Coordinates of C-alpha atoms in Angstrom, one line a residue:
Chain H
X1 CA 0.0 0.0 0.0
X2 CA 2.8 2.2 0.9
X3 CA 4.8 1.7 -2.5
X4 CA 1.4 2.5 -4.1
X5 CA 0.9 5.9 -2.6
X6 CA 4.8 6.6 -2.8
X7 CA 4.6 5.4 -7.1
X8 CA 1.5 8.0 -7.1
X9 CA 3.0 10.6 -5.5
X10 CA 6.8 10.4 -7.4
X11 CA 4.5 10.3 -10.6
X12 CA 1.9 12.6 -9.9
X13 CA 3.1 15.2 -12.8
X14 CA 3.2 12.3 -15.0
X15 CA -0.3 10.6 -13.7
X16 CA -1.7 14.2 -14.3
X17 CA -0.6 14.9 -17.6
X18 CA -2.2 11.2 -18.5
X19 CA -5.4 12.2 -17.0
X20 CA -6.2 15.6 -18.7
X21 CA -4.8 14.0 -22.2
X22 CA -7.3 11.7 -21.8
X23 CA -10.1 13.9 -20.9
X24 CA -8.9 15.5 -23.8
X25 CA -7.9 12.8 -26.2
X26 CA -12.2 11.6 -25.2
X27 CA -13.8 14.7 -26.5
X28 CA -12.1 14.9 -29.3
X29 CA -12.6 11.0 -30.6
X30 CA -16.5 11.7 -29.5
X31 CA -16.7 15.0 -31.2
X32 CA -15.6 13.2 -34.4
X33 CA -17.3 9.7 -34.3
X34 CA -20.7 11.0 -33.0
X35 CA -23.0 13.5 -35.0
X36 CA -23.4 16.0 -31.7
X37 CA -20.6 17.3 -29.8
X38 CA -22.3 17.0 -26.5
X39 CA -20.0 18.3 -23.6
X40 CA -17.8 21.3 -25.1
X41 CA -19.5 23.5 -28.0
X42 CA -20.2 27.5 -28.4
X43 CA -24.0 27.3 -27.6
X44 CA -23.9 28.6 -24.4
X45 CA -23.6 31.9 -22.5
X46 CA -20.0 32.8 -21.7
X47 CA -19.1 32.2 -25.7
X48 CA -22.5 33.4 -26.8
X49 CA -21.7 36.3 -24.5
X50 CA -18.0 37.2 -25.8
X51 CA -19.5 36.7 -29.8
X52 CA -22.1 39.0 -29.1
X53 CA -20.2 41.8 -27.8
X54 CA -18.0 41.3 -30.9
X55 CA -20.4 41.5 -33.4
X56 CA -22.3 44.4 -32.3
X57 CA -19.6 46.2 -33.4
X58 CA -18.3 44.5 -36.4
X59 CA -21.8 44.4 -38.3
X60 CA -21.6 47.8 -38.2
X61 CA -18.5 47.2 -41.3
X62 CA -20.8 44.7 -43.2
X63 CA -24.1 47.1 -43.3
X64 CA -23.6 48.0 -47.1
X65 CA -23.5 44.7 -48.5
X66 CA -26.2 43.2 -46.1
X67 CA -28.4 46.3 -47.5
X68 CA -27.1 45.0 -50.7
X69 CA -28.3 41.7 -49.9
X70 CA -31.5 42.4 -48.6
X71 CA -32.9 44.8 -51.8
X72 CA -31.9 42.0 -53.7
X73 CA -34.1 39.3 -52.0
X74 CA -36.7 41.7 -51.8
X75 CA -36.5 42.4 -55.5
X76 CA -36.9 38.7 -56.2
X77 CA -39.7 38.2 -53.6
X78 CA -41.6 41.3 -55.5
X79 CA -41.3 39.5 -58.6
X80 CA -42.6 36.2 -57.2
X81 CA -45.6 38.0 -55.5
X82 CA -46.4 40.1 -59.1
X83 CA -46.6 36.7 -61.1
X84 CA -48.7 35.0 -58.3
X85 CA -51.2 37.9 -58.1
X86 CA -51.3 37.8 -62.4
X87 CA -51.9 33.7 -62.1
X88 CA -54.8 33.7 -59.7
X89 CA -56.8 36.7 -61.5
X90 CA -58.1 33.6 -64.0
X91 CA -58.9 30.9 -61.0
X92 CA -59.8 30.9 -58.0
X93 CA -58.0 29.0 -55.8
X94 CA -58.9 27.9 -51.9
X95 CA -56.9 28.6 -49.6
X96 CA -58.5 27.3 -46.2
X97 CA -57.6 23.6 -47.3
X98 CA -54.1 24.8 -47.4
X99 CA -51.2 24.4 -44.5
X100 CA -48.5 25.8 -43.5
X101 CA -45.5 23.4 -43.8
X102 CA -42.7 25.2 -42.9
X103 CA -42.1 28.1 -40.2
X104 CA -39.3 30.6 -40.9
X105 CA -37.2 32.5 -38.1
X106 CA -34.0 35.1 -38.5
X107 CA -31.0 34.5 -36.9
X108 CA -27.6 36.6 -36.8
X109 CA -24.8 34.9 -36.9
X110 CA -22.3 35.2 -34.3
X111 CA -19.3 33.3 -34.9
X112 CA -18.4 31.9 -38.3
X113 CA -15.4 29.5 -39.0
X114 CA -14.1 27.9 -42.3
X115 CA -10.7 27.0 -42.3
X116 CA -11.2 23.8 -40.1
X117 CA -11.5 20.7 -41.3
X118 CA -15.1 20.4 -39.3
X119 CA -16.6 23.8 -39.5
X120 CA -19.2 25.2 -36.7
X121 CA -21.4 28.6 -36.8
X122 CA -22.8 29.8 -33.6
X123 CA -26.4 31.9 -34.1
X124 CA -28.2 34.1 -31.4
X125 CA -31.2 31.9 -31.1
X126 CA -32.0 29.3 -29.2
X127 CA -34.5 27.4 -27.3
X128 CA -36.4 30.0 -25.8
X129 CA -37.1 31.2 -29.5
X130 CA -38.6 27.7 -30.4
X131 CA -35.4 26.1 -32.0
X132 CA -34.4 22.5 -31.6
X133 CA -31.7 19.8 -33.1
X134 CA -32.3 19.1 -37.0
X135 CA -34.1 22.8 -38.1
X136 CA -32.5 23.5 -41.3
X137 CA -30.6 26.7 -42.0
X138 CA -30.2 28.8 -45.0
X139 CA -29.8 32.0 -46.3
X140 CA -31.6 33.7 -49.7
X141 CA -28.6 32.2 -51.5
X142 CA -28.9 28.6 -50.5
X143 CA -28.2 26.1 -47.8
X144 CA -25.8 26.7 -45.1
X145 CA -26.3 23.7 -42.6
X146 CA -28.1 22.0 -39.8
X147 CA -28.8 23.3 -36.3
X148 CA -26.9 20.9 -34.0
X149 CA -26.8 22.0 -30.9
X150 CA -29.3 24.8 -28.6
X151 CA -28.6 26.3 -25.5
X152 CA -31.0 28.6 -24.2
X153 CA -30.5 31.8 -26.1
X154 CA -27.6 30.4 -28.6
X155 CA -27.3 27.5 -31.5
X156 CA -24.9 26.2 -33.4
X157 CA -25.1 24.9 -36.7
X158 CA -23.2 22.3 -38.1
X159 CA -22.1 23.8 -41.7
X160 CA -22.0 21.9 -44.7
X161 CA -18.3 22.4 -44.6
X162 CA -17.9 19.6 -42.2
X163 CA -17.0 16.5 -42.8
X164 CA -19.8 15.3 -40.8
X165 CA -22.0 17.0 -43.1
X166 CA -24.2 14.7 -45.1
X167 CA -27.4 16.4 -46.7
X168 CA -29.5 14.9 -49.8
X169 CA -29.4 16.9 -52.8
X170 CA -30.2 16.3 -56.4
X171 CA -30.1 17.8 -60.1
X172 CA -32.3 21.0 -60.6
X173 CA -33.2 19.4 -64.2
X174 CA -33.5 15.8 -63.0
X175 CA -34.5 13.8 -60.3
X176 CA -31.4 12.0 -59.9
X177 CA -30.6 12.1 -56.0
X178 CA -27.0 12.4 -54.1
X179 CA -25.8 12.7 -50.8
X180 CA -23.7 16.3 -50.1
X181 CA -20.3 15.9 -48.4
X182 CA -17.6 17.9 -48.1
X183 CA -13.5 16.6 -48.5
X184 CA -12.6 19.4 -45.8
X185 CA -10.2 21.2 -48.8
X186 CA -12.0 24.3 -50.2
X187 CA -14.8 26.9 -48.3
X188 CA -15.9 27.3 -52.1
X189 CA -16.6 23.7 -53.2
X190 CA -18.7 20.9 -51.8
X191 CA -18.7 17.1 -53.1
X192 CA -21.9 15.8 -54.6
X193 CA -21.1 12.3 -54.3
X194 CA -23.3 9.0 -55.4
X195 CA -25.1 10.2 -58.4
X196 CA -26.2 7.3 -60.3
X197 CA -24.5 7.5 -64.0
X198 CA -27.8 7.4 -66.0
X199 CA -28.2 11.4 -64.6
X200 CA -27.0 13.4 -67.4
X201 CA -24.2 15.3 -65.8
X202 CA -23.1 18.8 -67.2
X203 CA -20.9 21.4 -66.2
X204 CA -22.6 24.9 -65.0
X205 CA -26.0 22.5 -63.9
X206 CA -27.2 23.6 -60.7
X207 CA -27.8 21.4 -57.7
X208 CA -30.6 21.6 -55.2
X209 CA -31.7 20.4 -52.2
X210 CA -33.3 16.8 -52.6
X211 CA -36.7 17.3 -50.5
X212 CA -36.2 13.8 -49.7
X213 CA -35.3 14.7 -46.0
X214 CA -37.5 16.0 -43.7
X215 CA -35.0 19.0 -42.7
X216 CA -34.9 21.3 -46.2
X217 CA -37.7 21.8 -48.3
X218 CA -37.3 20.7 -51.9
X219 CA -35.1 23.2 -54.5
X220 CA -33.5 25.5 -52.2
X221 CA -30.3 26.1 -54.2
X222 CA -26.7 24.5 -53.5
X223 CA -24.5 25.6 -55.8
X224 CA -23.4 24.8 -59.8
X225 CA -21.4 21.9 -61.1
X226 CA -17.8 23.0 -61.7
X227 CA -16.3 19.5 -62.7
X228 CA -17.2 15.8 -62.1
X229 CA -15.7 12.0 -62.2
X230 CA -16.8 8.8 -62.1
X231 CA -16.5 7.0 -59.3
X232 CA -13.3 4.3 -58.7
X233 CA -16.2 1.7 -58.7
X234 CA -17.9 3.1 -62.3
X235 CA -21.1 3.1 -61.1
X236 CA -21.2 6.6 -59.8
X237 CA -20.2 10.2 -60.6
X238 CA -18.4 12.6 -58.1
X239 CA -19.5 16.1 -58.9
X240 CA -17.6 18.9 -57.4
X241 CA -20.1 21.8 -56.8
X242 CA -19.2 25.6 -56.7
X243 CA -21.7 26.5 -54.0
X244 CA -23.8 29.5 -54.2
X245 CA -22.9 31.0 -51.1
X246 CA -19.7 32.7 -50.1
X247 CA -19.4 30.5 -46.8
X248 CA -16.8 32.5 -45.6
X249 CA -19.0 36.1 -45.9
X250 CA -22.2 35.3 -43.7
X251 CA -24.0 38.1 -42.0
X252 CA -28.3 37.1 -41.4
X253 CA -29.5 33.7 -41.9
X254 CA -32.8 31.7 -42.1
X255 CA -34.0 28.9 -40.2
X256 CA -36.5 26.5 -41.3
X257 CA -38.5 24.7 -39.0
X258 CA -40.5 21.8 -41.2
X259 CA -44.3 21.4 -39.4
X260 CA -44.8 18.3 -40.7
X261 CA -41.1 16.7 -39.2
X262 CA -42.7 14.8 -36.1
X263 CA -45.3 12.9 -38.2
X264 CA -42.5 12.0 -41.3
X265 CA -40.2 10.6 -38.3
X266 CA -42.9 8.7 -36.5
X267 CA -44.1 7.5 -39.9
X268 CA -40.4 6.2 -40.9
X269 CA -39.6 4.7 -37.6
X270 CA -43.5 2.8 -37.6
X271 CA -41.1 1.5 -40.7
X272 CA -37.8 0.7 -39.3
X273 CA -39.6 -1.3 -36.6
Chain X
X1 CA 3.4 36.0 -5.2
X2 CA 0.1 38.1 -5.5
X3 CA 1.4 39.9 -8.4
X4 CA 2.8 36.9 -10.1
X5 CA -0.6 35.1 -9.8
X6 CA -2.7 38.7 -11.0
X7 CA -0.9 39.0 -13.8
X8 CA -0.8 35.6 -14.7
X9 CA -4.5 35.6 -14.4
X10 CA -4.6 39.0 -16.7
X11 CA -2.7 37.2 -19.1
X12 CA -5.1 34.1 -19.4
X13 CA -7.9 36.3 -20.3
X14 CA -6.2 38.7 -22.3
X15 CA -4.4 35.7 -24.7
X16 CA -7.7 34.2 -24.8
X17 CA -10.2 36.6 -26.0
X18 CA -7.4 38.0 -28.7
X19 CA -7.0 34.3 -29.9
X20 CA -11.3 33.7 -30.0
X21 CA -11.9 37.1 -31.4
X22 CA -9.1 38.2 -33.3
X23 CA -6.6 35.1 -34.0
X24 CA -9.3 32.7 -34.9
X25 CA -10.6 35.0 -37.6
X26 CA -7.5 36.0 -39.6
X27 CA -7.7 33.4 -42.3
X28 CA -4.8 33.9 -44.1
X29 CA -4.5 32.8 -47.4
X30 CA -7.9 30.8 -46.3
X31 CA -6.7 28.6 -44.1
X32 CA -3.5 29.8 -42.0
X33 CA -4.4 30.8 -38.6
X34 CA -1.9 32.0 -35.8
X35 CA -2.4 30.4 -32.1
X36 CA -0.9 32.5 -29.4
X37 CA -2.9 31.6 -26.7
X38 CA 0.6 29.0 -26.2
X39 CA 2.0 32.7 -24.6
X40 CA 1.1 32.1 -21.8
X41 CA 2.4 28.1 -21.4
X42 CA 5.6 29.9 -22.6
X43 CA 5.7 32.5 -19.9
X44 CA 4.4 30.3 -17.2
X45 CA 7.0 31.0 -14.4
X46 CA 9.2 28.6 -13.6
X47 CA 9.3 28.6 -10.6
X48 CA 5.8 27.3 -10.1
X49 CA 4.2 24.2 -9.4
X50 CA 3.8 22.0 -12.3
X51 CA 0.7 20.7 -11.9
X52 CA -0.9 23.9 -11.6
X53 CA 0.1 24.6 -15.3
X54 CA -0.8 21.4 -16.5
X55 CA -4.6 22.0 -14.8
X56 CA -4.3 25.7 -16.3
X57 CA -3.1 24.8 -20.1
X58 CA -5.7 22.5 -19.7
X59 CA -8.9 24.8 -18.8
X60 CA -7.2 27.7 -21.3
X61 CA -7.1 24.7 -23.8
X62 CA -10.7 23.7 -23.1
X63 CA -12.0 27.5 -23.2
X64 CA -10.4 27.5 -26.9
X65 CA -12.0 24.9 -27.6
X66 CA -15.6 26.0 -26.7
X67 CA -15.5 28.6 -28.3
X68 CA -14.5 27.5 -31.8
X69 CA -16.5 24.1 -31.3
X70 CA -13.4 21.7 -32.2
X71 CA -14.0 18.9 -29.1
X72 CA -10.5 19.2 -27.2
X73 CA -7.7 19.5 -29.6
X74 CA -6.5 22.5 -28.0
X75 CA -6.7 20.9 -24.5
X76 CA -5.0 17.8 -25.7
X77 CA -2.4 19.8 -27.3
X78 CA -2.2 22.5 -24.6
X79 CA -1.5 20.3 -22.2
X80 CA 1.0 18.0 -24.4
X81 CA 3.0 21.4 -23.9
X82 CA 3.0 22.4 -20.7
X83 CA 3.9 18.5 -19.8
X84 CA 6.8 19.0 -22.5
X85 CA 7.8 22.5 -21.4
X86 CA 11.0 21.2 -18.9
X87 CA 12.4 19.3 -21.5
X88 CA 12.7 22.5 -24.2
X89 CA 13.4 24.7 -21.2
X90 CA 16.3 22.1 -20.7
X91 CA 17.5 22.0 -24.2
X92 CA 17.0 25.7 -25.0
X93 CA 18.8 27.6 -21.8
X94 CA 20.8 24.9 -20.8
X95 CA 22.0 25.7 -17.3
X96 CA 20.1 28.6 -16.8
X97 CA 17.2 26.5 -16.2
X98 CA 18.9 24.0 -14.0
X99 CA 19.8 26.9 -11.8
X100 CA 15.7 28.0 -12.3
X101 CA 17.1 31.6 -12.4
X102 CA 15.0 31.8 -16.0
X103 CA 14.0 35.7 -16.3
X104 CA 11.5 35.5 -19.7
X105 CA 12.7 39.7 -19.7
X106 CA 15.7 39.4 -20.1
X107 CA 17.1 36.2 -22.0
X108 CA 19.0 36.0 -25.4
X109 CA 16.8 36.0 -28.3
X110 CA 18.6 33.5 -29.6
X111 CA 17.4 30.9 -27.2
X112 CA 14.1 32.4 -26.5
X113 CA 13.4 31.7 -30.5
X114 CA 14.3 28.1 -30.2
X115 CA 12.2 27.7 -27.1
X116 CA 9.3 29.1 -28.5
X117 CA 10.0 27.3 -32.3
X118 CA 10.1 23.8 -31.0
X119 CA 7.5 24.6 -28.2
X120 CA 4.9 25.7 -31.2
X121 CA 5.8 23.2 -34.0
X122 CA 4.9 20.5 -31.1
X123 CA 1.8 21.9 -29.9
X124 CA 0.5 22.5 -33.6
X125 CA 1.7 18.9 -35.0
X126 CA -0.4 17.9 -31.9
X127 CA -3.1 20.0 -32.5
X128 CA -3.4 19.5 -36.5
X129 CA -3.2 15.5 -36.1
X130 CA -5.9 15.5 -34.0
X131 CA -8.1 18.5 -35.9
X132 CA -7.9 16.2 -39.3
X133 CA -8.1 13.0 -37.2
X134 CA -6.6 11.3 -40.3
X135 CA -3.5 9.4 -41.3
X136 CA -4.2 9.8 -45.1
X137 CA -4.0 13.5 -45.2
X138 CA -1.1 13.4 -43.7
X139 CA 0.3 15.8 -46.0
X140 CA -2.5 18.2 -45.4
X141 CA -1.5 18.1 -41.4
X142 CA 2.3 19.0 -42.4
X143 CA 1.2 21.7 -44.8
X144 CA -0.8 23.2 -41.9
X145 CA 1.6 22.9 -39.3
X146 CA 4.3 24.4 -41.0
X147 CA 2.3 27.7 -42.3
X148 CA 0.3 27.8 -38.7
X149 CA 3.8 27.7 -36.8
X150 CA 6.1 30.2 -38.8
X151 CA 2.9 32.6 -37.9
X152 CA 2.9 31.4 -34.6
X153 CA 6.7 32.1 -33.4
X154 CA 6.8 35.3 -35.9
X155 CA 3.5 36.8 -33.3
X156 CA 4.7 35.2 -30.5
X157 CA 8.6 36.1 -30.7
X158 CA 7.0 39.5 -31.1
X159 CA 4.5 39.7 -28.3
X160 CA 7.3 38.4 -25.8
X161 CA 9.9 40.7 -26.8
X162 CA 7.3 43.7 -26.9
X163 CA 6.0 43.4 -23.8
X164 CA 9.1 42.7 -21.4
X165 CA 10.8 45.7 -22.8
X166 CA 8.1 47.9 -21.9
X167 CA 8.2 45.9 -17.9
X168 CA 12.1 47.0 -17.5

């Protein structure tokens, strides 16, 4: 018993040092084999705190182009709203039969990163505005990710630059489905990987998203093809995609909450069983 | 001892909100991103207890870590450094450090460079194997070690030799 305590206390520095390595050595194996990082993330106050101080000031740099941004949503939004109002002058259409599927919230974001190799964005909403896990997020450009984790007034959102990032996608003239990765290289390209080799594949095609998931609504824009392979196996084509958004310039974002998410999953999982 | 621990603590916060806010952001050439939150392993004083800057690097490590969401790669790494700091000290003052009459303020350059250089190329080899997490890119952890670290020394080199003239 003696020699015991006596090992532990000549090695203590040692003993420590293997103790906090592996604390650390834990989080980090879990924040890359599992889909949430659970213990250690930026939705919560201190870092929400520190970001938001930050960015009070430094959106004041970035007003221009967000103007810029806005009047040109707006313009396209006007445009949608002129042609609907032209379309239902000749037929009457019904609208108390009709639901809402998806509900829309603003976010600002708060902290941005790119240059990882598994790339987080922090937002000042949380769960005291209504968000939870698996609310998709976009802006008028296109897709940016997937809310991950909430804390009270905070989120982060797990970009599609992360290498844990898997979202279904497909051709804007075609059906033909593929799952949206990223290789970790370039903030300006993502990997449209698994598109069956019947889809015919052209550079400058734009890719949307695939509607096939219960998170993003069908055709919100991606990005275009730049260049594509075929897969080592033959069967598939890797398409590199330019995406529509600059990732690294991101100042207001949307988040999408789909209505109709508890009764798809229930439904799907009714199948699994 | 009070003033060593205040400024100490002054330090920790200071390195750590110019590395969330300011360091984290930089970006250059897209991806090459200084870390001198190490400072303050460097300037730990010698004197002290060990284990108290292993805990420390640790916790500065894990407040890095929170807030740019990468699970504990700066912890791991942090503390890698601080467990490895005797052995540069050793090899980079030579018997100044087995006298422990180490003054940060007043060293050669010369040796302060090579503590810091090896000090920063360990703690980023450290921290980029465990960011990518893969043995394939290996390349891609070399690339980023090398750019990250000749940032790293130029800043820190710098900072240290800034801020101890100013305490004479």
């Amino acid at each position: 018993m003696q020699q015991i305590f006596n090992f532990v206390i000549r090695n203590k520095t040692f003993l420590l040092f293997l103790l906090l390595f592996s604390i650390a050595l834990a989080l980090t194996i879990q924040s890359h084999s599992y889909h949430r990082s659970k213990f250690i993330n930026s939705a919560n106050g201190i870092t929400g705190g520190v970001y938001g101080t930050v960015n009070s000031v430094d959106q004041y740099f970035d007003l221009k182009d967000e103007n810029q941004i806005l009047a040109e949503e707006n313009r396209l939004l006007r445009e949608k709203i002129l042609n609907l109002e032209n379309k239902s002058d000749s037929s009457f259409i019904d609208t108390s039969y009709a639901k809402e599927k998806y509900k829309v919230f603003t976010a600002e974001v708060y902290k941005n990163s790119y240059s990882l190799s598994d790339n987080y964005l922090t937002i000042n909403k949380g769960e005291k505005d209504g968000l939870v896990e698996d609310f998709g997020v976009i802006t008028s450009n296109g897709i940016i990710g997937i809310i991950d984790n909430t804390s009270n007034g905070y989120a982060t959102v797990l970009s599609i630059l992360n290498r844990k990032s898997r979202i279904n996608a497909k051709l804007k003239s075609t059906n033909h489905i593929g799952s949206l990765k990223w290789n970790g290289k370039s903030p300006e390209f993502t990997q449209l990987i698994d598109v069956s080799k019947f889809a015919p594949v052209k550079v400058g095609d734009t890719i949307v998203t695939g509607g096939q998931s219960s998170i993003f609504p069908q055709g919100i824009g991606i990005g275009t093809i730049d260049s594509f392979e075929t897969d080592i196996s033959g069967d598939t084509y890797n398409i590199n995609v330019k995406l529509f958004n600059d990732m690294t310039n991101i100042g207001t974002v949307y988040i999408l909450q789909n209505l109709d998410a508890e009764e798809i999953k229930t439904l799907q999982n009714s199948i699994d069983e | 001892m009070n003033s060593v621990i205040g400024s100490n603590i002054v330090r920790f916060v200071i390195l750590l909100l110019l590395q969330v806010v300011i360091c984290n952001n930089i970006n250059f050439f897209g991806y090459i991103n200084p870390y001198i939150y190490i400072i303050f392993i460097f300037l730990y004083p010698v004197k002290e207890d060990r284990l108290i800057l292993l805990l420390v690097s640790f916790m500065l490590g894990m407040f890095v870590d929170m807030f740019s969401d990468s699970g504990g790669v700066h912890a791991a790494a942090a503390v890698c450094l601080a467990y490895a700091r005797p052995i540069l000290l050793k090899s980079s003052f030579g018997m100044l450090y087995e006298h422990q009459s180490i003054k940060f303020t007043n060293t050669e350059v010369g040796s302060l460079i090579s503590y810091v250089t090896f000090g920063t190329v360990l703690h980023h080899l450290i921290l980029f194997s465990l960011e990518i997490f893969n043995i394939t890119d290996i390349l891609l952890i070399l690339k980023k070690t090398l750019f990250s670290s000749i940032f790293t020394i130029i800043l820190s080199v710098l900072i240290i030799i800034l801020f101890s003239r100013n305490r004479k």
